[in-house]
Amino acid sequence: EAQVTQNPRYLITVTGKKLTVTCSQNMNHEYMSWYRQDPGLGLRQIYYSMNVEVTDKGDVPEGYKVSRKEKRNFPLILESPSPNQTSLYFCASSKQLTSGGIPQYFGPGTRLLVL
Amino acid sequence: KQEVTQIPAALSVPEGENLVLNCSFTDSAIYNLQWFRQDPGKGLTSLLLIQSSQREQTSGRLNASLDKSSGRSTLYIAASQPGDSATYLCAVGLTGGGNKLTFGTGTQLKVEL
């Protein structure tokens, strides 16, 4: 089954304790990205990757890191989490955009609470 | 900067009613527009994707239209059912923006028995 998986699904942590949220896709997609969703603000892009070893900042990258060492995986790293990073996080993937007909697939989300 | 607006923010309708959700965007240079459904505790499910060259797409009881010149899209749901209750999001892909999607804040739909 084609899917994007994220782990963990729920996470409670404390300020300053490094954490990693994993994202994996089994569709051989080149493009992967991370979004965060906050009430009243919609989904906003954090980072994206066009292919292995190619990453770039989205609209709200501060406080986050990513890596793309393998095509299927795109982990999101919070080196020193703060309470304003409490949010619902989504990973997404798609084939590289060659026409307007390329849909994006989203993972189930990771709900993060930073105390 | 592309801005996407969805109206209304919330909607409650009786079962069986036909309804329309609205999405507007400020930059007409779009690559595509995608409608998603979001259920509590679950991810986003893609419902329909309309390419910039298309006017509408249909899937079952759902029909999405796109009017680039006016910066508007509508999602029409026919004969609504309680199982349609969810938050509906529209997202726009910009020409030259790569695969990035700009999302609206969604319409929370409740279909009552």
XYZ file of N, CA and C in Angstrom:
684
model
N 0.849 -1.194 0.000
C 0.000 0.000 0.000
C 0.885 1.245 0.000
N 0.580 2.163 -0.936
C 1.329 3.413 -1.022
C 1.006 4.275 0.192
N 2.037 4.711 0.890
C 1.748 5.502 2.067
C 2.964 6.304 2.536
N 2.635 7.320 3.349
C 3.636 8.111 4.052
C 3.428 7.831 5.541
N 4.476 7.406 6.209
C 4.362 7.082 7.631
C 5.198 8.055 8.451
N 4.698 8.346 9.639
C 5.386 9.239 10.562
C 5.444 8.576 11.933
N 6.544 8.803 12.632
C 6.668 8.325 14.002
C 7.480 9.315 14.827
N 7.070 9.532 16.087
C 5.854 8.994 16.706
C 4.614 9.767 16.255
N 3.457 9.270 16.598
C 2.216 9.979 16.293
C 1.903 11.034 17.350
N 2.310 10.766 18.558
C 2.086 11.705 19.661
C 3.369 11.792 20.482
N 3.696 13.004 20.898
C 4.929 13.174 21.658
C 4.785 14.342 22.616
N 5.101 14.083 23.886
C 5.175 15.134 24.892
C 6.617 15.209 25.345
N 7.180 16.399 25.319
C 8.573 16.556 25.718
C 8.728 17.852 26.515
N 9.956 18.110 26.939
C 10.239 19.328 27.699
C 11.158 20.237 26.900
N 11.110 21.488 27.220
C 11.942 22.479 26.534
C 13.410 22.079 26.550
N 14.026 22.134 25.360
C 15.460 21.891 25.247
C 15.883 20.464 24.997
N 14.973 19.515 25.080
C 15.344 18.109 24.880
C 15.204 17.745 23.409
N 16.331 17.474 22.783
C 16.362 17.193 21.345
C 15.436 16.042 20.977
N 14.750 16.189 19.847
C 13.885 15.113 19.386
C 13.907 15.038 17.858
N 13.551 13.862 17.380
C 13.472 13.622 15.935
C 12.135 12.984 15.618
N 11.480 13.500 14.612
C 10.262 12.904 14.077
C 10.611 12.294 12.728
N 10.340 11.016 12.579
C 10.716 10.354 11.332
C 9.580 10.391 10.326
N 9.954 10.370 9.062
C 8.999 10.327 7.956
C 9.559 9.388 6.905
N 8.721 8.490 6.414
C 9.150 7.552 5.391
C 8.041 7.363 4.369
N 8.439 7.277 3.085
C 7.458 7.014 2.034
C 7.940 5.846 1.184
N 6.962 5.079 0.664
C 7.300 3.874 -0.103
C 6.923 4.004 -1.570
N 6.839 5.250 -2.065
C 6.393 5.478 -3.429
C 7.516 5.948 -4.354
N 8.744 5.921 -3.864
C 9.902 6.345 -4.644
C 9.784 7.808 -5.095
N 9.183 8.624 -4.244
C 8.998 10.036 -4.572
C 10.288 10.813 -4.375
N 10.530 11.753 -5.294
C 11.709 12.609 -5.151
C 11.468 13.717 -4.119
N 10.276 14.265 -4.132
C 9.981 15.453 -3.331
C 9.378 15.047 -1.993
N 9.909 15.631 -0.916
C 9.340 15.450 0.410
C 9.372 16.779 1.148
N 8.424 16.966 2.049
C 8.389 18.227 2.780
C 7.739 18.048 4.140
N 7.954 19.022 4.999
C 7.340 19.059 6.317
C 6.502 20.325 6.443
N 5.305 20.146 7.033
C 4.409 21.253 7.338
C 4.060 21.195 8.825
N 3.734 22.344 9.358
C 3.127 22.390 10.676
C 1.753 23.042 10.555
N 0.828 22.582 11.387
C -0.540 23.100 11.342
C -0.901 23.680 12.693
N -1.281 24.945 12.692
C -1.666 25.645 13.907
C -3.032 26.289 13.707
N -3.840 26.343 14.760
C -5.195 26.915 14.632
C -5.157 28.327 14.072
N -5.999 28.568 13.083
C -6.101 29.896 12.488
C -5.009 30.239 11.495
N -3.983 29.389 11.400
C -2.849 29.682 10.505
C -2.747 28.702 9.351
N -3.488 27.634 9.406
C -3.404 26.637 8.344
C -2.097 25.868 8.394
N -1.808 25.169 7.329
C -0.552 24.436 7.226
C 0.511 25.343 6.608
N 1.674 25.354 7.209
C 2.784 26.156 6.704
C 3.999 25.263 6.507
N 4.706 25.488 5.416
C 5.825 24.620 5.089
C 7.063 24.975 5.910
N 7.712 23.948 6.463
C 8.897 24.150 7.294
C 10.171 23.982 6.453
N 10.329 22.824 5.863
C 11.460 22.486 5.000
C 10.960 21.571 3.892
N 11.743 21.535 2.819
C 11.429 20.598 1.764
C 12.714 20.043 1.168
N 12.543 18.965 0.406
C 13.688 18.328 -0.235
C 13.283 17.895 -1.636
N 14.070 18.302 -2.627
C 13.764 17.947 -4.014
C 14.334 16.579 -4.384
N 15.311 16.124 -3.621
C 15.898 14.802 -3.860
C 16.934 14.527 -2.773
N 17.586 13.390 -2.865
C 18.603 13.023 -1.873
C 19.669 14.111 -1.790
N 19.999 14.488 -0.560
C 21.038 15.483 -0.269
C 20.691 16.886 -0.753
N 19.449 17.125 -1.130
C 19.005 18.465 -1.562
C 17.851 18.904 -0.675
N 18.105 19.868 0.205
C 17.065 20.372 1.089
C 17.062 21.897 1.057
N 15.921 22.479 1.417
C 15.826 23.942 1.426
C 14.754 24.381 2.408
N 14.846 25.636 2.827
C 13.916 26.174 3.798
C 12.564 26.478 3.166
N 11.532 26.269 3.972
C 10.198 26.690 3.598
C 9.887 28.036 4.225
N 8.667 28.205 4.652
C 8.240 29.495 5.188
C 8.575 29.692 6.669
N 8.653 28.605 7.421
C 8.881 28.725 8.875
C 9.966 27.754 9.338
N 11.218 27.909 8.891
C 12.267 26.928 9.203
C 12.954 27.100 10.552
N 12.736 28.231 11.226
C 13.503 28.522 12.436
C 13.245 27.471 13.511
N 14.326 26.944 14.064
C 14.231 25.962 15.139
C 14.170 24.522 14.666
N 14.248 24.312 13.364
C 14.145 22.965 12.795
C 15.353 22.645 11.927
N 15.646 21.359 11.820
C 16.644 20.863 10.875
C 16.069 19.640 10.182
N 16.583 19.361 9.002
C 16.185 18.158 8.276
C 17.412 17.555 7.624
N 17.258 16.314 7.178
C 18.308 15.674 6.380
C 17.638 14.751 5.388
N 18.318 14.489 4.292
C 17.780 13.567 3.283
C 18.932 12.718 2.767
N 19.238 11.695 3.522
C 20.340 10.795 3.168
C 19.861 9.648 2.286
N 18.593 9.331 2.397
C 18.001 8.285 1.568
C 16.741 8.845 0.935
N 16.375 8.297 -0.187
C 15.229 8.833 -0.906
C 13.939 8.665 -0.106
N 13.782 7.579 0.610
C 12.525 7.291 1.266
C 12.342 7.999 2.604
N 13.413 8.499 3.216
C 13.314 9.055 4.566
C 13.632 10.544 4.618
N 12.892 11.249 5.476
C 13.082 12.698 5.598
C 12.766 13.099 7.042
N 13.698 12.872 7.963
C 13.430 13.175 9.368
C 13.445 14.671 9.676
N 12.626 15.050 10.628
C 12.564 16.436 11.124
C 13.191 16.457 12.509
N 14.157 17.323 12.690
C 14.917 17.380 13.927
C 14.678 18.708 14.637
N 14.328 18.609 15.918
C 14.224 19.800 16.755
C 15.357 19.718 17.766
N 16.389 20.527 17.547
C 17.588 20.445 18.377
C 17.310 20.890 19.812
N 16.535 21.945 19.971
C 16.209 22.470 21.299
C 14.771 22.968 21.276
N 13.826 22.047 21.424
C 12.409 22.416 21.290
C 11.986 23.483 22.283
N 11.078 24.332 21.837
C 10.495 25.358 22.706
C 8.976 25.254 22.638
N 8.281 25.806 23.615
C 6.809 25.684 23.637
C 6.128 26.197 22.368
N 6.714 27.162 21.673
C 6.063 27.663 20.455
C 6.183 26.684 19.284
N 6.841 25.564 19.508
C 6.878 24.515 18.500
C 5.834 23.432 18.772
N 5.027 23.645 19.785
C 3.871 22.776 20.008
C 2.945 22.924 18.817
N 2.660 21.824 18.142
C 1.903 21.908 16.896
C 1.583 20.502 16.401
N 0.865 20.463 15.291
C 0.598 19.222 14.577
C 1.460 19.243 13.317
N 2.286 18.220 13.161
C 3.254 18.193 12.064
C 2.863 17.138 11.033
N 2.985 17.534 9.761
C 2.694 16.627 8.666
C 3.885 16.521 7.731
N 4.147 15.296 7.321
C 5.124 15.047 6.272
C 4.360 14.777 4.983
N 4.903 15.217 3.862
C 4.250 15.011 2.570
C 5.274 14.588 1.530
N 4.807 13.891 0.504
C 5.709 13.506 -0.575
C 4.974 13.509 -1.904
N 5.745 13.639 -2.985
C 5.168 13.550 -4.333
C 6.286 13.298 -5.329
N 5.878 12.910 -6.539
C 6.840 12.872 -7.618
C 7.281 14.305 -7.904
N 8.419 14.445 -8.535
C 8.877 15.777 -8.909
C 7.886 16.406 -9.853
N 7.627 17.683 -9.665
C 6.587 18.370 -10.419
C 7.013 18.547 -11.870
N 6.338 17.860 -12.774
C 6.595 18.031 -14.206
C 5.351 18.531 -14.917
N 4.238 18.447 -14.227
C 2.993 18.985 -14.761
C 2.110 19.294 -13.566
N 0.967 19.912 -13.827
C 0.078 20.240 -12.728
C -0.679 19.058 -12.178
N -0.479 17.896 -12.781
C -1.277 16.749 -12.368
C -0.648 15.882 -11.307
N 0.336 16.406 -10.592
C 1.029 15.613 -9.584
C 0.429 15.883 -8.211
N -0.241 14.903 -7.602
C -0.805 15.123 -6.272
C 0.245 14.916 -5.198
N -0.021 15.461 -4.033
C 0.845 15.220 -2.892
C 0.136 14.306 -1.901
N 0.931 13.476 -1.259
C 0.420 12.521 -0.287
C 0.939 12.913 1.094
N 0.051 12.856 2.069
C 0.394 13.290 3.408
C 0.392 12.138 4.401
N 1.280 12.246 5.376
C 1.299 11.286 6.465
C 0.181 11.563 7.453
N 0.043 10.741 8.493
C -1.065 10.854 9.443
C -0.900 11.969 10.458
N 0.278 12.570 10.527
C 0.493 13.670 11.456
C 1.149 13.222 12.751
N 1.914 14.138 13.335
C 2.529 13.943 14.643
C 2.152 15.118 15.520
N 1.471 14.815 16.597
C 1.061 15.883 17.518
C 2.125 16.027 18.588
N 2.744 17.208 18.637
C 3.842 17.479 19.551
C 3.436 18.518 20.587
N 3.715 18.201 21.848
C 3.508 19.149 22.942
C 4.847 19.364 23.636
N 5.285 20.625 23.665
C 6.541 20.969 24.332
C 6.211 21.747 25.600
N 6.595 21.193 26.736
C 6.278 21.820 28.034
C 7.386 22.752 28.496
N 2.784 37.515 -2.380
C 2.683 36.267 -1.620
C 1.274 35.697 -1.766
N 1.232 34.420 -2.101
C -0.074 33.781 -2.275
C -0.808 33.677 -0.957
N -2.077 34.061 -0.946
C -2.927 33.887 0.222
C -4.165 33.107 -0.212
N -4.539 32.152 0.617
C -5.683 31.301 0.312
C -6.700 31.450 1.431
N -7.943 31.719 1.070
C -8.998 31.959 2.036
C -10.142 30.989 1.797
N -10.671 30.438 2.876
C -11.809 29.540 2.756
C -12.976 30.077 3.591
N -14.117 30.137 2.934
C -15.327 30.626 3.589
C -16.469 29.659 3.262
N -17.299 29.263 4.276
C -17.212 29.699 5.664
C -16.168 28.892 6.436
N -15.861 29.323 7.636
C -14.928 28.570 8.469
C -15.588 27.321 9.035
N -16.886 27.381 9.238
C -17.634 26.236 9.750
C -19.011 26.229 9.119
N -19.546 25.027 8.966
C -20.831 24.872 8.292
C -21.530 23.645 8.857
N -22.808 23.800 9.180
C -23.605 22.681 9.672
C -24.829 22.547 8.799
N -25.061 21.365 8.263
C -26.184 21.144 7.343
C -26.885 19.848 7.703
N -28.167 19.729 7.362
C -28.869 18.459 7.570
C -28.484 17.443 6.492
N -28.552 16.189 6.845
C -28.239 15.119 5.904
C -29.074 15.238 4.634
N -28.434 14.966 3.506
C -29.132 14.991 2.227
C -29.008 16.305 1.472
N -28.558 17.330 2.156
C -28.454 18.642 1.504
C -27.245 18.701 0.584
N -27.394 19.412 -0.516
C -26.258 19.706 -1.387
C -25.571 20.958 -0.851
N -24.251 20.993 -0.912
C -23.564 22.148 -0.340
C -22.335 22.526 -1.165
N -21.903 23.766 -0.954
C -20.752 24.304 -1.673
C -19.774 24.910 -0.689
N -18.524 24.510 -0.813
C -17.446 25.108 -0.030
C -16.632 25.992 -0.963
N -16.209 27.131 -0.436
C -15.521 28.110 -1.263
C -14.050 28.265 -0.889
N -13.239 28.514 -1.907
C -11.814 28.749 -1.730
C -11.420 29.871 -2.680
N -10.709 30.866 -2.165
C -10.227 31.940 -3.032
C -8.733 32.129 -2.830
N -8.041 32.544 -3.883
C -6.595 32.722 -3.813
C -6.220 34.009 -4.532
N -5.121 34.616 -4.097
C -4.787 35.960 -4.571
C -3.915 35.973 -5.816
N -3.115 34.948 -6.035
C -2.205 34.900 -7.176
C -2.714 33.867 -8.171
N -3.069 34.302 -9.358
C -3.683 33.403 -10.340
C -2.661 32.541 -11.085
N -1.377 32.753 -10.831
C -0.338 31.956 -11.506
C -0.155 30.626 -10.792
N -1.191 29.822 -10.817
C -1.142 28.559 -10.093
C -0.856 27.404 -11.031
N -0.265 26.346 -10.473
C 0.025 25.131 -11.210
C -1.143 24.155 -11.093
N -1.669 24.115 -9.878
C -2.800 23.244 -9.629
C -3.473 23.659 -8.324
N -4.617 23.060 -8.068
C -5.329 23.285 -6.821
C -5.821 21.939 -6.344
N -5.603 21.666 -5.066
C -5.968 20.369 -4.522
C -6.921 20.572 -3.344
N -7.955 19.755 -3.303
C -8.869 19.729 -2.156
C -8.543 18.508 -1.308
N -8.429 18.742 0.014
C -8.140 17.668 0.944
C -9.265 17.574 1.977
N -9.339 16.409 2.562
C -10.223 16.194 3.697
C -9.342 15.840 4.887
N -9.658 16.427 6.057
C -8.912 16.123 7.275
C -9.890 15.684 8.350
N -9.684 14.465 8.847
C -10.477 13.944 9.947
C -9.676 14.058 11.232
N -10.347 14.267 12.360
C -9.639 14.408 13.639
C -8.712 13.230 13.905
N -7.484 13.513 14.250
C -6.532 12.458 14.568
C -5.975 11.731 13.351
N -6.341 12.168 12.178
C -5.862 11.517 10.969
C -5.194 12.539 10.064
N -4.560 12.043 9.042
C -3.848 12.920 8.121
C -4.776 13.535 7.102
N -4.176 14.059 6.058
C -4.930 14.684 4.983
C -5.157 13.674 3.872
N -6.382 13.589 3.435
C -6.720 12.713 2.323
C -7.011 13.567 1.105
N -6.299 13.322 0.018
C -6.536 14.089 -1.197
C -7.859 13.671 -1.830
N -8.712 14.646 -2.103
C -10.019 14.368 -2.707
C -9.993 14.591 -4.219
N -9.549 15.751 -4.614
C -9.546 16.116 -6.025
C -8.375 17.036 -6.311
N -7.801 16.890 -7.480
C -6.748 17.789 -7.945
C -7.171 18.352 -9.289
N -7.100 19.671 -9.410
C -7.437 20.332 -10.666
C -6.178 21.001 -11.196
N -5.784 20.638 -12.381
C -4.646 21.307 -13.006
C -5.076 22.690 -13.489
N -4.109 23.563 -13.674
C -4.419 24.949 -14.024
C -5.143 25.045 -15.365
N -4.947 24.054 -16.217
C -5.590 24.078 -17.539
C -7.004 23.511 -17.507
N -7.423 22.994 -16.370
C -8.741 22.370 -16.265
C -9.742 23.303 -15.594
N -11.010 23.002 -15.808
C -12.069 23.814 -15.209
C -12.733 23.099 -14.043
N -12.747 21.757 -14.102
C -13.375 21.025 -13.014
C -12.918 19.578 -12.994
N -13.141 18.947 -11.838
C -12.874 17.533 -11.658
C -14.003 16.958 -10.813
N -14.311 15.699 -11.099
C -15.410 15.047 -10.388
C -14.953 13.705 -9.851
N -15.432 13.382 -8.646
C -15.203 12.065 -8.078
C -16.412 11.718 -7.228
N -17.220 10.796 -7.722
C -18.415 10.405 -6.977
C -19.342 11.581 -6.740
N -19.630 11.858 -5.472
C -20.545 12.955 -5.132
C -19.833 14.304 -5.043
N -18.566 14.318 -5.333
C -17.776 15.540 -5.223
C -17.482 16.111 -6.603
N -17.593 17.436 -6.676
C -17.211 18.134 -7.902
C -16.474 19.393 -7.510
N -15.281 19.575 -8.054
C -14.512 20.778 -7.786
C -14.352 21.570 -9.070
N -14.527 22.873 -8.964
C -14.361 23.753 -10.115
C -13.235 24.738 -9.843
N -12.676 25.246 -10.921
C -11.584 26.209 -10.811
C -11.801 27.338 -11.805
N -11.730 28.562 -11.303
C -11.767 29.749 -12.151
C -10.522 30.563 -11.827
N -9.470 30.362 -12.622
C -8.206 31.026 -12.340
C -8.303 32.534 -12.418
N -9.041 33.015 -13.394
C -9.082 34.462 -13.623
C -9.679 35.206 -12.436
N -10.647 34.568 -11.769
C -11.252 35.217 -10.610
C -10.621 34.758 -9.306
N -9.702 33.809 -9.382
C -9.028 33.316 -8.179
C -9.955 32.556 -7.254
N -10.788 31.682 -7.841
C -11.765 30.990 -7.017
C -11.877 29.521 -7.392
N -12.163 28.719 -6.375
C -12.491 27.316 -6.566
C -13.644 26.971 -5.639
N -14.487 26.064 -6.074
C -15.567 25.590 -5.224
C -15.537 24.075 -5.179
N -15.914 23.540 -4.037
C -16.098 22.106 -3.865
C -17.572 21.872 -3.597
N -18.194 21.153 -4.500
C -19.622 20.850 -4.406
C -19.773 19.429 -3.889
N -20.552 19.279 -2.821
C -20.837 17.955 -2.271
C -22.320 17.692 -2.429
N -22.653 16.657 -3.169
C -24.054 16.330 -3.410
C -24.553 15.347 -2.358
N -25.815 15.519 -2.003
C -26.496 14.582 -1.100
C -25.626 14.248 0.109
N -25.331 15.242 0.907
C -24.387 15.084 2.014
C -24.832 14.006 3.007
N -23.830 13.366 3.606
C -24.045 12.281 4.568
C -23.260 12.588 5.849
N -23.675 12.017 6.973
C -22.917 12.252 8.225
C -21.444 11.899 8.094
N -21.119 10.916 7.272
C -19.727 10.532 7.064
C -18.914 11.575 6.333
N -19.572 12.580 5.795
C -18.848 13.677 5.136
C -18.335 14.686 6.150
N -18.747 14.567 7.382
C -18.311 15.493 8.432
C -16.797 15.418 8.589
N -16.155 16.552 8.399
C -14.687 16.644 8.438
C -14.312 18.093 8.176
N -13.018 18.366 8.200
C -12.525 19.668 7.779
C -11.998 19.543 6.359
N -12.405 20.464 5.511
C -12.009 20.449 4.104
C -11.021 21.591 3.855
N -9.894 21.220 3.278
C -8.827 22.179 3.022
C -8.584 22.304 1.528
N -8.378 23.521 1.072
C -7.918 23.676 -0.292
C -6.474 24.156 -0.261
N -5.702 23.734 -1.233
C -4.283 24.060 -1.284
C -3.907 24.373 -2.719
N -3.090 25.395 -2.880
C -2.717 25.864 -4.203
C -1.230 25.667 -4.435
N -0.892 25.131 -5.599
C 0.495 25.028 -6.008
C 0.796 26.134 -6.999
N 1.837 26.913 -6.717
C 2.157 28.056 -7.562
C 3.102 27.694 -8.684
N 2.889 28.273 -9.831
C 3.851 28.138 -10.928
C 5.192 28.699 -10.483
N 6.240 27.928 -10.673
C 7.558 28.373 -10.239
C 7.802 28.163 -8.762
N 6.819 27.608 -8.077
C 6.961 27.382 -6.632
C 7.355 25.958 -6.311
N 7.742 25.204 -7.347
C 8.076 23.819 -7.093
C 6.852 23.055 -6.663
N 7.025 22.155 -5.736
C 5.902 21.341 -5.279
C 5.210 21.944 -4.067
N 5.613 23.114 -3.633
C 5.066 23.687 -2.413
C 3.579 23.989 -2.562
N 2.824 23.671 -1.521
C 1.409 23.987 -1.475
C 1.167 25.091 -0.462
N 0.291 26.027 -0.817
C -0.164 27.046 0.117
C -1.595 26.714 0.486
N -1.842 26.551 1.781
C -3.126 26.059 2.255
C -4.025 27.179 2.759
N -5.340 26.952 2.616
C -6.308 27.743 3.335
C -6.459 27.178 4.742
N -7.242 27.857 5.572
C -7.400 27.417 6.959
C -8.549 26.424 7.122
N -9.266 26.153 6.057
C -10.226 25.068 6.091
C -11.655 25.471 6.420
N -12.576 24.611 6.021
C -13.991 24.712 6.388
C -14.351 23.454 7.163
N -14.813 23.643 8.391
C -15.219 22.504 9.224
C -16.680 22.207 8.953
N -16.939 21.054 8.385
C -18.292 20.665 7.976
C -18.877 19.643 8.943
N -20.113 19.883 9.358
C -20.848 18.908 10.158
C -22.153 18.614 9.453
N -22.385 17.347 9.154
C -23.628 16.913 8.531
C -24.431 16.173 9.583
N -25.594 16.711 9.886
C -26.397 16.167 10.982
C -27.525 15.277 10.487
N -27.835 14.279 11.290
C -28.933 13.343 10.962
C -30.282 14.041 11.029
